[in-house]
XYZ file of N, CA and C in Angstrom:
312
model
N -94.337 41.810 -91.386
C -95.194 40.938 -90.621
C -96.620 41.466 -90.715
N -97.579 40.578 -90.927
C -98.988 40.955 -91.047
C -99.683 40.841 -89.698
N -100.705 41.654 -89.509
C -101.523 41.598 -88.297
C -102.812 40.852 -88.592
N -103.254 40.073 -87.624
C -104.510 39.335 -87.738
C -105.364 39.705 -86.537
N -106.632 39.996 -86.774
C -107.556 40.283 -85.687
C -108.400 39.044 -85.444
N -108.438 38.614 -84.195
C -109.190 37.413 -83.824
C -110.161 37.790 -82.723
N -111.401 37.342 -82.835
C -112.397 37.595 -81.796
C -112.576 36.339 -80.956
N -112.462 36.503 -79.645
C -112.670 35.392 -78.710
C -113.513 35.894 -77.546
N -114.142 34.958 -76.851
C -114.938 35.360 -75.695
C -114.012 35.785 -74.550
N -114.592 36.451 -73.562
C -113.802 37.015 -72.463
C -113.028 35.955 -71.683
N -113.660 34.818 -71.414
C -112.980 33.765 -70.646
C -111.774 33.218 -71.400
N -111.942 32.993 -72.697
C -110.829 32.485 -73.496
C -109.681 33.484 -73.495
N -110.013 34.750 -73.633
C -108.982 35.790 -73.625
C -108.247 35.814 -72.289
N -109.013 35.809 -71.202
C -108.414 35.863 -69.864
C -107.529 34.647 -69.618
N -108.031 33.450 -69.936
C -107.258 32.229 -69.706
C -106.023 32.155 -70.603
N -106.146 32.664 -71.826
C -104.980 32.648 -72.719
C -103.901 33.608 -72.226
N -104.301 34.741 -71.650
C -103.308 35.671 -71.082
C -102.619 35.048 -69.876
N -103.390 34.333 -69.062
C -102.808 33.663 -67.892
C -101.819 32.595 -68.340
N -102.233 31.794 -69.323
C -101.359 30.716 -69.814
C -100.094 31.291 -70.448
N -100.244 32.361 -71.203
C -99.076 33.001 -71.819
C -98.119 33.505 -70.742
N -98.662 34.079 -69.672
C -97.812 34.564 -68.579
C -97.089 33.399 -67.910
N -97.783 32.270 -67.736
C -97.148 31.084 -67.150
C -95.975 30.610 -68.006
N -96.118 30.765 -69.313
C -95.075 30.332 -70.246
C -94.070 31.440 -70.540
N -94.244 32.585 -69.876
C -93.355 33.736 -70.054
C -93.298 34.174 -71.515
N -94.486 34.311 -72.110
C -94.590 34.739 -73.502
C -95.848 35.580 -73.653
N -96.226 35.897 -74.874
C -97.436 36.682 -75.124
C -98.471 35.827 -75.849
N -99.710 36.299 -75.819
C -100.770 35.602 -76.547
C -100.449 35.618 -78.039
N -99.938 36.730 -78.525
C -99.573 36.820 -79.945
C -98.526 35.779 -80.312
N -97.546 35.583 -79.430
C -96.502 34.586 -79.703
C -97.088 33.176 -79.709
N -98.045 32.913 -78.816
C -98.693 31.595 -78.795
C -99.465 31.344 -80.094
N -100.219 32.355 -80.529
C -100.991 32.216 -81.773
C -100.048 32.065 -82.957
N -98.987 32.850 -82.988
C -98.002 32.763 -84.068
C -97.392 31.357 -84.115
N -97.021 30.815 -82.955
C -96.463 29.460 -82.899
C -97.459 28.416 -83.362
N -98.724 28.580 -82.943
C -99.756 27.642 -83.371
C -99.912 27.669 -84.890
N -99.967 28.859 -85.468
C -100.134 28.969 -86.920
C -98.931 28.402 -87.666
N -97.731 28.615 -87.149
C -96.535 28.031 -87.782
C -96.602 26.507 -87.756
N -96.998 25.948 -86.598
C -97.131 24.491 -86.489
C -98.191 23.969 -87.449
N -99.296 24.694 -87.533
C -100.394 24.288 -88.408
C -99.954 24.262 -89.864
N -99.274 25.283 -90.294
C -98.792 25.362 -91.675
C -97.688 24.339 -91.912
N -96.791 24.182 -90.960
C -95.689 23.225 -91.087
C -96.173 21.798 -91.174
N -97.178 21.447 -90.367
C -97.725 20.097 -90.399
C -98.357 19.790 -91.743
N -99.027 20.767 -92.324
C -99.654 20.553 -93.622
C -98.630 20.235 -94.688
N -97.485 20.914 -94.641
C -96.429 20.673 -95.621
C -95.773 19.318 -95.393
N -95.627 18.924 -94.122
C -94.995 17.641 -93.813
C -95.867 16.464 -94.232
N -97.191 16.620 -94.127
C -98.096 15.518 -94.433
C -98.099 15.163 -95.911
N -97.666 16.078 -96.751
C -97.629 15.790 -98.182
C -96.680 14.639 -98.461
N -95.528 14.614 -97.796
C -94.537 13.579 -98.043
C -94.563 12.452 -97.046
N -95.350 12.549 -95.991
C -95.349 11.507 -94.971
C -96.762 11.021 -94.699
N -96.838 10.071 -93.775
C -98.118 9.483 -93.402
C -98.975 10.486 -92.643
N -100.249 10.536 -92.961
C -101.165 11.318 -92.149
C -101.504 10.494 -90.917
N -102.133 11.116 -89.954
C -102.504 10.417 -88.728
C -103.439 9.252 -89.033
N -104.385 9.455 -89.919
C -105.315 8.386 -90.289
C -104.582 7.220 -90.934
N -103.672 7.510 -91.842
C -102.895 6.443 -92.487
C -102.051 5.692 -91.468
N -101.474 6.426 -90.519
C -100.652 5.796 -89.485
C -101.501 4.858 -88.629
N -102.690 5.294 -88.243
C -103.573 4.447 -87.431
C -104.011 3.210 -88.198
N -104.318 3.374 -89.467
C -104.710 2.216 -90.279
C -103.563 1.215 -90.386
N -102.345 1.720 -90.586
C -101.181 0.843 -90.685
C -100.965 0.093 -89.377
N -101.059 0.796 -88.258
C -100.877 0.159 -86.959
C -101.947 -0.894 -86.700
N -103.182 -0.609 -87.087
C -104.259 -1.583 -86.920
C -103.988 -2.833 -87.747
N -103.529 -2.647 -88.991
C -103.188 -3.808 -89.832
C -102.064 -4.624 -89.202
N -101.074 -3.937 -88.611
C -99.964 -4.638 -87.958
C -100.446 -5.444 -86.757
N -101.352 -4.876 -85.972
C -101.877 -5.583 -84.797
C -102.661 -6.812 -85.231
N -103.514 -6.665 -86.229
C -104.299 -7.801 -86.716
C -103.374 -8.873 -87.282
N -102.348 -8.482 -88.028
C -101.392 -9.452 -88.569
C -100.660 -10.170 -87.439
N -100.329 -9.449 -86.377
C -99.664 -10.058 -85.219
C -100.594 -11.053 -84.533
N -101.866 -10.697 -84.385
C -102.850 -11.624 -83.808
C -102.920 -12.899 -84.630
N -103.001 -12.741 -85.946
C -103.106 -13.909 -86.823
C -101.853 -14.772 -86.734
N -100.686 -14.151 -86.628
C -99.432 -14.902 -86.527
C -99.365 -15.693 -85.222
N -99.960 -15.153 -84.163
C -99.947 -15.827 -82.865
C -101.110 -16.797 -82.707
N -101.984 -16.842 -83.681
C -103.129 -17.733 -83.597
C -104.273 -17.180 -82.764
N -104.225 -15.886 -82.479
C -105.318 -15.258 -81.744
C -106.401 -14.922 -82.755
N -107.576 -15.466 -82.544
C -108.639 -15.255 -83.515
C -109.495 -14.054 -83.201
N -110.006 -13.473 -84.214
C -110.957 -12.380 -84.072
C -112.302 -12.782 -84.671
N -112.534 -14.083 -84.693
C -113.786 -14.575 -85.266
C -114.862 -14.591 -84.187
N -116.106 -14.462 -84.584
C -117.196 -14.456 -83.610
C -117.308 -15.799 -82.895
N -116.899 -16.882 -83.546
C -116.969 -18.200 -82.920
C -116.007 -18.301 -81.735
N -114.966 -17.461 -81.711
C -114.001 -17.463 -80.614
C -114.503 -16.710 -79.384
N -115.594 -15.973 -79.526
C -116.127 -15.207 -78.405
C -116.821 -16.125 -77.409
N -116.826 -15.700 -76.154
C -117.547 -16.439 -75.126
C -119.040 -16.210 -75.281
N -119.812 -17.218 -74.896
C -121.264 -17.025 -74.886
C -121.605 -16.116 -73.709
N -122.819 -15.633 -73.670
C -123.247 -14.756 -72.579
C -123.101 -15.469 -71.233
N -123.524 -16.736 -71.170
C -123.425 -17.492 -69.918
C -121.971 -17.669 -69.492
N -121.093 -17.972 -70.445
C -119.672 -18.143 -70.121
C -119.054 -16.823 -69.659
N -119.493 -15.752 -70.272
C -118.948 -14.440 -69.940
C -119.264 -14.049 -68.499
N -120.467 -14.393 -68.047
C -120.900 -14.002 -66.707
C -120.812 -15.137 -65.690
N -120.087 -16.199 -65.985
C -119.922 -17.330 -65.073
C -118.874 -16.969 -64.018
N -119.335 -16.398 -62.916
C -118.431 -15.923 -61.865
C -117.733 -17.071 -61.146
N -118.439 -18.191 -60.963
C -117.815 -19.329 -60.288
C -116.602 -19.817 -61.076
N -116.760 -19.911 -62.383
C -115.654 -20.353 -63.232
C -114.491 -19.359 -63.156
N -114.815 -18.064 -63.183
C -113.773 -17.035 -63.114
C -113.025 -17.117 -61.786
N -113.766 -17.334 -60.693
C -113.112 -17.464 -59.382
C -112.205 -18.681 -59.351
N -112.686 -19.796 -59.914
C -111.885 -21.022 -59.927
C -110.606 -20.817 -60.735
N -110.715 -20.159 -61.893
C -109.531 -19.903 -62.715
C -108.556 -18.973 -61.999
N -109.087 -17.986 -61.295
C -108.235 -17.067 -60.547
C -107.523 -17.801 -59.415
N -108.245 -18.691 -58.746
C -107.643 -19.470 -57.659
C -106.546 -20.379 -58.193
N -106.782 -20.996 -59.353
C -105.768 -21.868 -59.965
C -104.516 -21.075 -60.313
N -104.693 -19.882 -60.839
C -103.544 -19.040 -61.179
C -102.784 -18.644 -59.927
N -103.514 -18.369 -58.845
C -102.874 -18.008 -57.586
C -102.070 -19.150 -57.006
N -102.573 -20.374 -57.135
C -101.850 -21.545 -56.641
C -100.571 -21.757 -57.436
N -100.635 -21.522 -58.721
C -99.453 -21.674 -59.567
C -98.377 -20.670 -59.212
N -98.777 -19.456 -58.827
C -97.818 -18.422 -58.441
C -97.179 -18.728 -57.092
N -97.939 -19.395 -56.197
C -97.430 -19.679 -54.858
C -96.290 -20.690 -54.893
N -96.266 -21.535 -55.915
C -95.233 -22.564 -55.981
C -93.901 -22.025 -56.481
N -93.878 -20.769 -56.956
C -92.636 -20.181 -57.465
C -91.741 -19.824 -56.390
């Protein structure tokens, strides 16, 4: 097993010792576990999706779902500034929704 020397500020050292004690382990064991995870993740990413690829795929799926449901993402579908801040209209729509719920 190889030794590694790491320099950290006093607060980081103190807090890491406290956290290690809470976990009933040592700071060395925490660092060793972190390095194993770091190396293991790098090897796994070679054959699998990276986080960025996963997010891009999920975004494409959401957009495809919107398109399938007819939900538009076009600027023409956006409310105008006046419509966006029309509080009277919002109150009326909220009241209508409340009346519909009362009949259930």
